[in-house]
PDB file of C-alpha atoms in Angstrom:
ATOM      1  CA  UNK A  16      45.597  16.740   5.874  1.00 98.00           C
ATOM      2  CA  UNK A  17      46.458  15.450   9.718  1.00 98.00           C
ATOM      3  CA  UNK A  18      46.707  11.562  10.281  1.00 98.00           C
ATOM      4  CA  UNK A  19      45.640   9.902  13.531  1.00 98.00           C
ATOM      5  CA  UNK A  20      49.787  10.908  14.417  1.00 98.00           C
ATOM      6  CA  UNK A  21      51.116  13.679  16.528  1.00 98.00           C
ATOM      7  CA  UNK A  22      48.510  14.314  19.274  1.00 98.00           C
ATOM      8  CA  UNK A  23      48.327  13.568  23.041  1.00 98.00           C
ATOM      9  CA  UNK A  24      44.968  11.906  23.063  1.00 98.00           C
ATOM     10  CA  UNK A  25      45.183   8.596  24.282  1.00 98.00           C
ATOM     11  CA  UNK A  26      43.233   5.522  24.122  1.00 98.00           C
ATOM     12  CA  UNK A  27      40.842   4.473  20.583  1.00 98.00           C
ATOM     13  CA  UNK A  28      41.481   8.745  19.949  1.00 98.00           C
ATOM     14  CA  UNK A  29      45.618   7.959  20.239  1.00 98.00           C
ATOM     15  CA  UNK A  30      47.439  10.412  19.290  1.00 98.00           C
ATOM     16  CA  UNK A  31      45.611  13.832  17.426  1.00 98.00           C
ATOM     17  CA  UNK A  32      41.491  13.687  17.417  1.00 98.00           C
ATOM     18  CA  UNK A  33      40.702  16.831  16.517  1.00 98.00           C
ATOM     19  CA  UNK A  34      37.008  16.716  17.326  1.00 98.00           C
ATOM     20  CA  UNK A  35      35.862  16.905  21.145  1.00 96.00           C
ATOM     21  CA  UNK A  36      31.929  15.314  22.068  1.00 96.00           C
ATOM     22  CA  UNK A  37      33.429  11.651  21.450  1.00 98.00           C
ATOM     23  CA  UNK A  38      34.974  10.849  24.652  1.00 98.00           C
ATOM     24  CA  UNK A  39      37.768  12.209  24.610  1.00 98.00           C
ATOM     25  CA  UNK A  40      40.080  13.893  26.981  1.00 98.00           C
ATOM     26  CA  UNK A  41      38.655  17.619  26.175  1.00 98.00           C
ATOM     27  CA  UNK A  42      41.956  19.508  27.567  1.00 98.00           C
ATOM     28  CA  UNK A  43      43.519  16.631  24.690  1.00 98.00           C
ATOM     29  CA  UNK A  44      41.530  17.803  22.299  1.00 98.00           C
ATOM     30  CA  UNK A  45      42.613  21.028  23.145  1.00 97.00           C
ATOM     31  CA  UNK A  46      46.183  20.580  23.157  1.00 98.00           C
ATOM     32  CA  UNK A  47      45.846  18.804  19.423  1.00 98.00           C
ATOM     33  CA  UNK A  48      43.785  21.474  18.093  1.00 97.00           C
ATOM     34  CA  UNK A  49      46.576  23.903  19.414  1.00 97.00           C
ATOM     35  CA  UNK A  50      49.156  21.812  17.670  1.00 98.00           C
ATOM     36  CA  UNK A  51      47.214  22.308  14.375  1.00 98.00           C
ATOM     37  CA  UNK A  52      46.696  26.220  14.536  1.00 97.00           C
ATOM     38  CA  UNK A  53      50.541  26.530  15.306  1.00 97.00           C
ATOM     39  CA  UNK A  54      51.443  24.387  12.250  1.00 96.00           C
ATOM     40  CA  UNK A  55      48.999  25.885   9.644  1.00 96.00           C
ATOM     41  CA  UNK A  56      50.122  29.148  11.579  1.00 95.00           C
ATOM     42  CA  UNK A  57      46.707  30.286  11.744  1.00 94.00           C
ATOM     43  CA  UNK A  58      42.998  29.516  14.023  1.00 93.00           C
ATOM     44  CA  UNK A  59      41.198  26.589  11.570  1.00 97.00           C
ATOM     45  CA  UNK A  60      37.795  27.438  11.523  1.00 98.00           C
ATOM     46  CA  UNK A  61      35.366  24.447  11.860  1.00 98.00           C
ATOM     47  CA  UNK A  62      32.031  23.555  11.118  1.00 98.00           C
ATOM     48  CA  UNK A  63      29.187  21.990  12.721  1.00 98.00           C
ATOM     49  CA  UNK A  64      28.712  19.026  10.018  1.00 98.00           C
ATOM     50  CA  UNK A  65      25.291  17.559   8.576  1.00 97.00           C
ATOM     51  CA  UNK A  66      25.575  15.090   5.502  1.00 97.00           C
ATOM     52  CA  UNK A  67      24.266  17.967   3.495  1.00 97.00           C
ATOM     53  CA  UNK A  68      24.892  20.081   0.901  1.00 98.00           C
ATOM     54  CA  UNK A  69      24.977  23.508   2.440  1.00 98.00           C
ATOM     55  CA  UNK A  70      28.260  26.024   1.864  1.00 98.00           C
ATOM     56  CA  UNK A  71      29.017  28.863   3.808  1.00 98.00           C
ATOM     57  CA  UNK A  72      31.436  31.570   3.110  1.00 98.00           C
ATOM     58  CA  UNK A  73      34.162  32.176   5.868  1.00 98.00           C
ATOM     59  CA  UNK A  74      35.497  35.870   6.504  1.00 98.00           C
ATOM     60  CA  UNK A  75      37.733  36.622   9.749  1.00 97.00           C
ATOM     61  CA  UNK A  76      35.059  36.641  11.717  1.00 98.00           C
ATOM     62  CA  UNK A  77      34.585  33.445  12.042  1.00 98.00           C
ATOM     63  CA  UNK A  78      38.322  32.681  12.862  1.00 95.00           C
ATOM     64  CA  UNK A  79      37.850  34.861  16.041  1.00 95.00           C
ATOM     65  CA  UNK A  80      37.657  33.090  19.640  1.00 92.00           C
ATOM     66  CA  UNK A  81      34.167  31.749  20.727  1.00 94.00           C
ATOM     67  CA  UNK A  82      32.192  32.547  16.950  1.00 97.00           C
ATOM     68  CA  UNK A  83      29.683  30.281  16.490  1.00 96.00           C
ATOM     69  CA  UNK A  84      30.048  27.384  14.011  1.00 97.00           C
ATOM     70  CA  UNK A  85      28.018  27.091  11.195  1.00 98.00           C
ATOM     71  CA  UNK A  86      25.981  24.134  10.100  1.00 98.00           C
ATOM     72  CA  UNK A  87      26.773  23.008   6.852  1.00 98.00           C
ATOM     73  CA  UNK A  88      28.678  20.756   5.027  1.00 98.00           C
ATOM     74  CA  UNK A  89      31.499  22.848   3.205  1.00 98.00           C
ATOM     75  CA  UNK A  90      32.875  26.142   3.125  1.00 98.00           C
ATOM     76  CA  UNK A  91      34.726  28.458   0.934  1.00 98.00           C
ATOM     77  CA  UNK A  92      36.712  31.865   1.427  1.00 98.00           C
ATOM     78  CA  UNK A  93      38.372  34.605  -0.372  1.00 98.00           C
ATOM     79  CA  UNK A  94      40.433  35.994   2.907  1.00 98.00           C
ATOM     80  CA  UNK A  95      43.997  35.293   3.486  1.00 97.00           C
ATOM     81  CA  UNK A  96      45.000  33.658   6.628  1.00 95.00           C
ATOM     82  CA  UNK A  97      41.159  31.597   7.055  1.00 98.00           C
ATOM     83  CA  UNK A  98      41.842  28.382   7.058  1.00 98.00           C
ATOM     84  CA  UNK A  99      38.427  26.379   6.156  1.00 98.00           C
ATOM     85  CA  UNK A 100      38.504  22.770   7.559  1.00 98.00           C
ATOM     86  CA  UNK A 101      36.702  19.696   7.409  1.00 98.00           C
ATOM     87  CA  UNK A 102      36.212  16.721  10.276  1.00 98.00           C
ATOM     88  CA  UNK A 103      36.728  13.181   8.721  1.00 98.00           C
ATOM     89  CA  UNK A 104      37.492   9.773  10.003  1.00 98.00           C
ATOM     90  CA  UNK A 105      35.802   7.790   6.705  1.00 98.00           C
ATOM     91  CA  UNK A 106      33.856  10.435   4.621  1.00 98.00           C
ATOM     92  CA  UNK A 107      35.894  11.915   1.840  1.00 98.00           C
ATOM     93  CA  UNK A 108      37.480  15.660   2.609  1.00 98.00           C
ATOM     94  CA  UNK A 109      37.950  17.263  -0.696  1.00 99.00           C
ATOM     95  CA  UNK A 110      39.802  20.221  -1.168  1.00 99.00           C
ATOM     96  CA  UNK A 111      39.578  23.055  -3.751  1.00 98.00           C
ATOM     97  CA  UNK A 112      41.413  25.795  -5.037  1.00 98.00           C
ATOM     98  CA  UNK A 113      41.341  28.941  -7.249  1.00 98.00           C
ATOM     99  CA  UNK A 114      42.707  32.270  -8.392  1.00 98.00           C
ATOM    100  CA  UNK A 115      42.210  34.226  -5.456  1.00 98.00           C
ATOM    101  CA  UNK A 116      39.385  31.854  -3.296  1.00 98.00           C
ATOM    102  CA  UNK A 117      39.714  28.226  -1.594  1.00 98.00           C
ATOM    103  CA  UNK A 118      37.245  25.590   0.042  1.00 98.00           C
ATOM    104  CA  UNK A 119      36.791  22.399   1.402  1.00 99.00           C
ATOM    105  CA  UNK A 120      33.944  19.713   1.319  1.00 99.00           C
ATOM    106  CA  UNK A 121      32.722  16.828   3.533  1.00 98.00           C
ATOM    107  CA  UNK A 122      31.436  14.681   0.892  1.00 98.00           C
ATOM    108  CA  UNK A 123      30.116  11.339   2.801  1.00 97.00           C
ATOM    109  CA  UNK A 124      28.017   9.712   0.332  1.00 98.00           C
ATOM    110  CA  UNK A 125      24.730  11.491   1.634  1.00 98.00           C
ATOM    111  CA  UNK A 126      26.480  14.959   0.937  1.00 98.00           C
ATOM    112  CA  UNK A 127      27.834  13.685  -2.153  1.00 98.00           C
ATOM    113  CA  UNK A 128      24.968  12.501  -3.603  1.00 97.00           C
ATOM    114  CA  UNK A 129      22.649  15.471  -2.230  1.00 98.00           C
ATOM    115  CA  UNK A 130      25.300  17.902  -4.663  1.00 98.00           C
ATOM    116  CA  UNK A 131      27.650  19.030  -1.905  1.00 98.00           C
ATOM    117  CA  UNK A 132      30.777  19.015  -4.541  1.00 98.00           C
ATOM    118  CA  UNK A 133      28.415  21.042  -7.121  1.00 98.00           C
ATOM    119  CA  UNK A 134      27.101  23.197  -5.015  1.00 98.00           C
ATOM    120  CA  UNK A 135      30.746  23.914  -3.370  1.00 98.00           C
ATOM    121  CA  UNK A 136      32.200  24.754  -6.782  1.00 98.00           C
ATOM    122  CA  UNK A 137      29.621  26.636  -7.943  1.00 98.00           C
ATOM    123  CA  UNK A 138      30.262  29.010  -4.951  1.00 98.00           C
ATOM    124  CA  UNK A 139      33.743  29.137  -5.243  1.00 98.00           C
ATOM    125  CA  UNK A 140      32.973  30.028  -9.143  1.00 98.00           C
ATOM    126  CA  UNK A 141      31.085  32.885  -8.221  1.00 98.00           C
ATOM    127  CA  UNK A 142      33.427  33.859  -5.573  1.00 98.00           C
ATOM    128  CA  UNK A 143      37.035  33.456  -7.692  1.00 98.00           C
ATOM    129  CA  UNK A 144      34.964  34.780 -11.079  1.00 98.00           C
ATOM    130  CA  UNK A 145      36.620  31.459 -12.529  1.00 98.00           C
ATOM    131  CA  UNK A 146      35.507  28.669 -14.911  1.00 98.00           C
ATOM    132  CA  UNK A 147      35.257  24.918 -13.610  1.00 98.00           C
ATOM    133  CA  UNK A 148      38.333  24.395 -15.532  1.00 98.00           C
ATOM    134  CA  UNK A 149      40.540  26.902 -13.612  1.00 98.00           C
ATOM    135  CA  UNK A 150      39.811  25.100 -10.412  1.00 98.00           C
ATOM    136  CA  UNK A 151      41.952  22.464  -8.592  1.00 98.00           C
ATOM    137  CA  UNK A 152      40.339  19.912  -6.543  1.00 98.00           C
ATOM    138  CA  UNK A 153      41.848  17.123  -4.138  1.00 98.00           C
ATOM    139  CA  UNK A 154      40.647  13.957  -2.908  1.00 98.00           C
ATOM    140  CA  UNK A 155      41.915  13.251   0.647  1.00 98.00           C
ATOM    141  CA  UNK A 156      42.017  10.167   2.619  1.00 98.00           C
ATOM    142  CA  UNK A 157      38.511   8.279   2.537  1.00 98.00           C
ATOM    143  CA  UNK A 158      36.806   4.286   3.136  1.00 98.00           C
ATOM    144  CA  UNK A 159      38.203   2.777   0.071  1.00 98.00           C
ATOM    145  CA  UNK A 160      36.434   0.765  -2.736  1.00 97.00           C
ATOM    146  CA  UNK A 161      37.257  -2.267  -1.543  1.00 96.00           C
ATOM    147  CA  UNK A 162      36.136  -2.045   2.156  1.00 97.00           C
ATOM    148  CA  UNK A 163      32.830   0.388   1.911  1.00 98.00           C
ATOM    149  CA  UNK A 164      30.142  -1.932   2.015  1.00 96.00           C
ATOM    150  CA  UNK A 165      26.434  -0.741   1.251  1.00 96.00           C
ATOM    151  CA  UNK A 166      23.102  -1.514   0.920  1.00 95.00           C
ATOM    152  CA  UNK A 167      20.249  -0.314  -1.755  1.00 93.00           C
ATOM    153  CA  UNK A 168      19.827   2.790   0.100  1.00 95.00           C
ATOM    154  CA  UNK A 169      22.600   4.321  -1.116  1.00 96.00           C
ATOM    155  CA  UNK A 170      22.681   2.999  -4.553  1.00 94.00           C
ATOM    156  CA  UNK A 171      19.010   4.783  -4.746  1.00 93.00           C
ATOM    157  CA  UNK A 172      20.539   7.983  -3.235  1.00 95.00           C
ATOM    158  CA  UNK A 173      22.942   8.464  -6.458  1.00 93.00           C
ATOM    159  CA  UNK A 174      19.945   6.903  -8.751  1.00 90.00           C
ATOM    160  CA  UNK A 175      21.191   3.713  -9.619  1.00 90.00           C
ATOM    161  CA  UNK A 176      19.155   0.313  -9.433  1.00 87.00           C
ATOM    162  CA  UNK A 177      19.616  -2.609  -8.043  1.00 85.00           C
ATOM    163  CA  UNK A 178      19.038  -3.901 -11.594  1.00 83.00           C
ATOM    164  CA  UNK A 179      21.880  -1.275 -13.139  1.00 76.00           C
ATOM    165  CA  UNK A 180      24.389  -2.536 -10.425  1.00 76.00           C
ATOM    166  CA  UNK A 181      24.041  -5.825 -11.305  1.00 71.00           C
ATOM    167  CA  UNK A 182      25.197  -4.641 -14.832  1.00 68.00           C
ATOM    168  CA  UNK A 183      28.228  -1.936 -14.450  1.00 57.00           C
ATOM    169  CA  UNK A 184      27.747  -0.247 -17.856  1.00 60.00           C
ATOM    170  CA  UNK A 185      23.720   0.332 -17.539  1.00 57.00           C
ATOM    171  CA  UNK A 186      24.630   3.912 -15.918  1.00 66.00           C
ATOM    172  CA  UNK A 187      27.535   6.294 -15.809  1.00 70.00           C
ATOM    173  CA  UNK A 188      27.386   6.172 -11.757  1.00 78.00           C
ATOM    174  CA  UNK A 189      26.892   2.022 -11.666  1.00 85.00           C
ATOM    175  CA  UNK A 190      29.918   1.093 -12.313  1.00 88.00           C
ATOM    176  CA  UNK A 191      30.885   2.423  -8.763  1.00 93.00           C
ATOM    177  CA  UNK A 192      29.113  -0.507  -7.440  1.00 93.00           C
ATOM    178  CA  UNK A 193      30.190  -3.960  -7.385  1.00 90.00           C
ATOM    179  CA  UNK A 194      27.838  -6.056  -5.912  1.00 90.00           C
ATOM    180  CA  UNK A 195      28.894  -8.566  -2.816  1.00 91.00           C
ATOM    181  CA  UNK A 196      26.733 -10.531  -0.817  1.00 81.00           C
ATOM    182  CA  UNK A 197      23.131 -10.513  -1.318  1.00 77.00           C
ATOM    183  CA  UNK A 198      21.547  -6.621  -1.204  1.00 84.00           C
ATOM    184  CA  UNK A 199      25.310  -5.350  -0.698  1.00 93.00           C
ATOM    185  CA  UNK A 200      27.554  -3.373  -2.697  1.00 94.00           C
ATOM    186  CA  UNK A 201      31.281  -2.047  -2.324  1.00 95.00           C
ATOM    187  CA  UNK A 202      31.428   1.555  -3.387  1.00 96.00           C
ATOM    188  CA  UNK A 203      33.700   3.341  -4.497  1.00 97.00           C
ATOM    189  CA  UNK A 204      33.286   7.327  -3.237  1.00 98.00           C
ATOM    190  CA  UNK A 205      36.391   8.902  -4.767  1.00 98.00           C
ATOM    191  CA  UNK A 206      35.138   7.628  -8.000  1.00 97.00           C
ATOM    192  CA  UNK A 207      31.959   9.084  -7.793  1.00 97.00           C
ATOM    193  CA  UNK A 208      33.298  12.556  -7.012  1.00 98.00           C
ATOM    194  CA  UNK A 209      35.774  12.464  -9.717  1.00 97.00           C
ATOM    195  CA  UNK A 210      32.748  11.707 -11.943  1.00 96.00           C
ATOM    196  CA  UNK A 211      30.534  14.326 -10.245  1.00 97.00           C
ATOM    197  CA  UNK A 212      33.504  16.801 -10.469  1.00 98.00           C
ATOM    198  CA  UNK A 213      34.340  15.696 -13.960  1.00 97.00           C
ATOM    199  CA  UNK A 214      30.501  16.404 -15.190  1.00 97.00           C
ATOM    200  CA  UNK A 215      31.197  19.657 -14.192  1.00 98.00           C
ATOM    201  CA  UNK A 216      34.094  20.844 -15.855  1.00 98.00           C
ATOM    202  CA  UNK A 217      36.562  20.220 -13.571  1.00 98.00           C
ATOM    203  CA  UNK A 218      39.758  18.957 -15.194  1.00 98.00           C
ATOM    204  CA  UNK A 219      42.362  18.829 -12.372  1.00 98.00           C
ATOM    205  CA  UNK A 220      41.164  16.100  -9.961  1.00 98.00           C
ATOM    206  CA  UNK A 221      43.982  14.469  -7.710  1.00 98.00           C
ATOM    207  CA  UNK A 222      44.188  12.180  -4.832  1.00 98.00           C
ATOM    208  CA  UNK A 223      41.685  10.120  -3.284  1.00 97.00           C
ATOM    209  CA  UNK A 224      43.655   6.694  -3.110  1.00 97.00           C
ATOM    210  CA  UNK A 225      44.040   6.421   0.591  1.00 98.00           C
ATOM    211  CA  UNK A 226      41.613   4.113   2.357  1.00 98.00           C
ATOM    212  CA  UNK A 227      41.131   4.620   5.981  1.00 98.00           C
ATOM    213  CA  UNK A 228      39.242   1.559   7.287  1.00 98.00           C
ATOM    214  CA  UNK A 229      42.532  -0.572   5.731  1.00 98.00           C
ATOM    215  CA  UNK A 230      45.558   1.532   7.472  1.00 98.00           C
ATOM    216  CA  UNK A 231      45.276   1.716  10.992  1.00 97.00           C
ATOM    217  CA  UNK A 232      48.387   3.489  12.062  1.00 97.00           C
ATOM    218  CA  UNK A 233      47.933   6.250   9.807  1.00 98.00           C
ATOM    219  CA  UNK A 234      43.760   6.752   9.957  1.00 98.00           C
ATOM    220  CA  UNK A 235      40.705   6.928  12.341  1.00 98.00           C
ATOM    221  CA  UNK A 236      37.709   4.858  10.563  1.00 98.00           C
ATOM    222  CA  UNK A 237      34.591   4.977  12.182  1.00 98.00           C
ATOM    223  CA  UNK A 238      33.667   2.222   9.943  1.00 97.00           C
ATOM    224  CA  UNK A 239      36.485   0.042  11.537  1.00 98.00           C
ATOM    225  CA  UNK A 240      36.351   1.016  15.283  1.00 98.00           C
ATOM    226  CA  UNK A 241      33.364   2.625  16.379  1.00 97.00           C
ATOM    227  CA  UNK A 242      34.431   4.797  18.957  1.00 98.00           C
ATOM    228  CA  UNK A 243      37.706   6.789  17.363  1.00 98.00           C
ATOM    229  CA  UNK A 244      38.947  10.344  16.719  1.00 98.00           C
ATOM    230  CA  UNK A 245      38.329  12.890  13.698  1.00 98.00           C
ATOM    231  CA  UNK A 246      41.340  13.909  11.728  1.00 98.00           C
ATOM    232  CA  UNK A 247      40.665  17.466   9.554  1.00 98.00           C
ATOM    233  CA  UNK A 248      41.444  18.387   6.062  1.00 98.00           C
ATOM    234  CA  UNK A 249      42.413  21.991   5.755  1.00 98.00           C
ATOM    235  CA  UNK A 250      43.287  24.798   2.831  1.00 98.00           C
ATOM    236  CA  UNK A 251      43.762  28.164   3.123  1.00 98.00           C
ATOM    237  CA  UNK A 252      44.933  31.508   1.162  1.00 97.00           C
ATOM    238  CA  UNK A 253      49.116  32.419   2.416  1.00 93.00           C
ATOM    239  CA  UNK A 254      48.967  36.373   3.303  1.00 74.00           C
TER     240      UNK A 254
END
C-alpha cells in the first residue's frame, strides 16, 4: 500500500499520485508510477474504476505496454509476477489472498454495497479451488468512522432505514451508522466489509484502521481536499 510519500508530484498531488487525468504533472505521474513498478519489481496493472461490482481476471497480457484497461471494480489473478492494483484516496482497497490466486477490490460504499467483496471472493474461490475460510483478506487505508459523513442514500443502498439507524441493534448492518445532524450519519466502511466478508465465510480479516481524511501527511482524501492524488493498493503472486 503507497502513502501520499515518495513521489515527485508537487502541489495538492505532493509527493506520489499515482493516477494521471487530475491535474497533475503527467511526466510526474510518470516518474511515480515508475518508482512503483521498480519497487514491486514488476508493471502494476490498473483498472479503469466504476463504483461497481464487476471483477476481471488479469493474465500477462494485460501487464504488457499500451493494453487496454478494463472497467471494473476489482480484479483477481492466478499468474506470478501480475500485480493487480487498486486507485484510492478515501474508498477502501481491500486485498485478498489464496493458495495459488490473489486480488484486490475498490470497495467505496457504492461497490460495497452493490457486492463487489462477494463477488471478488467468489471469483477468487473458483479460481484458487478454495473455501471462504482458506482466504486472507486486508483492509487498507480508508475515510474512517468518525469522519465519513452520509446521508439516507447510502443507508438505503446497504438496506437500512432511517428508522433502524436511529436504533443500532434493529439490523445487523445499522449499527454502522450513528446518526449526526439531522438526515446525516457517520459510517463506518471497514465495518461493513468485515461484516460482508464475515457473512461469507471469511475468517481472516485484518486491517482497516487507518483513516485518510484525519492524517494528512500520510494520505490523499478526496473527502478532505478536493483536488488531490490517488495512492494504489497492490498484491501479487512472487515467481
Amino acid at each position: 500500500m503507497t502513502t501520499r510519500r515518495g513521489g515527485v508530484s508537487t502541489g495538492p498531488f505532493a509527493s506520489m499520485n499515482l493516477r494521471d487525468g487530475l491535474g497533475d504533472d503527467a511526466a510526474a505521474v510518470a516518474e511515480n508510477r515508475a518508482l512503483l513498478a521498480s519497487a514491486v519489481g514488476a508493471p502494476v496493472v490498473r483498472l479503469n474504476q466504476v463504483h461497481g461490482a464487476r471483477v476481471v481476471r488479469l493474465t500477462e497480457a494485460d501487464a504488457a505496454p499500451g493494453a487496454p484497461q478494463h472497467d471494473a471494480d476489482a480484479c483477481f489473478t492466478t499468474e506470478p509476477g501480475v500485480v493487480c492494483s487498486i486507485q484510492v484516496a478515501d474508498c477502501l482497497p481491500v486485498l485478498f489472498a489464496a493458495p495459488g490466486a490473489v486480488a484486490a477490490a475498490h470497495a467505496g460504499w457504492r461497490g460495497l454495497a452493490a457486492g463487489v467483496l462477494e463477488s471478488t471472493l467468489a471469483a477468487l474461490c473458483d479460481a484458487s479451488g478454495c473455501a471462504p475460510d482458506q482466504v486472507s483478506a486486508w483492509l487498507g487505508p480508508c475515510i474512517g468512522p468518525g469522519r465519513f459523513e452520509v446521508g439516507a442514500d447510502v443507508l438505503q443502498a446497504f438496506g437500512v432505514s432511517v428508522a433502524a439507524a436511529s436504533t443500532p441493534t434493529a439490523t445487523p448492518q445499522a449499527v454502522h451508522f450513528v446518526p449526526t445532524t439531522a438526515g446525516k450519519w457517520l459510517a463506518d466502511l471497514p465495518g461493513l466489509a468485515r461484516d460482508r466478508l464475515s457473512a461469507r465465510g471469511v475468517q481472516d480479516v485484518s486491517g482497516g484502521t487507518w483513516c485518510t481524511a484525519s492524517d494528512e501527511s500520510r494520505f490523499f482524501s478526496f473527502r478532505r481536499d478536493g483536488v488531490t492524488g490517488r495512492m494504489v493498493a497492490a498484491v501479487w503472486l512472487v515467481m
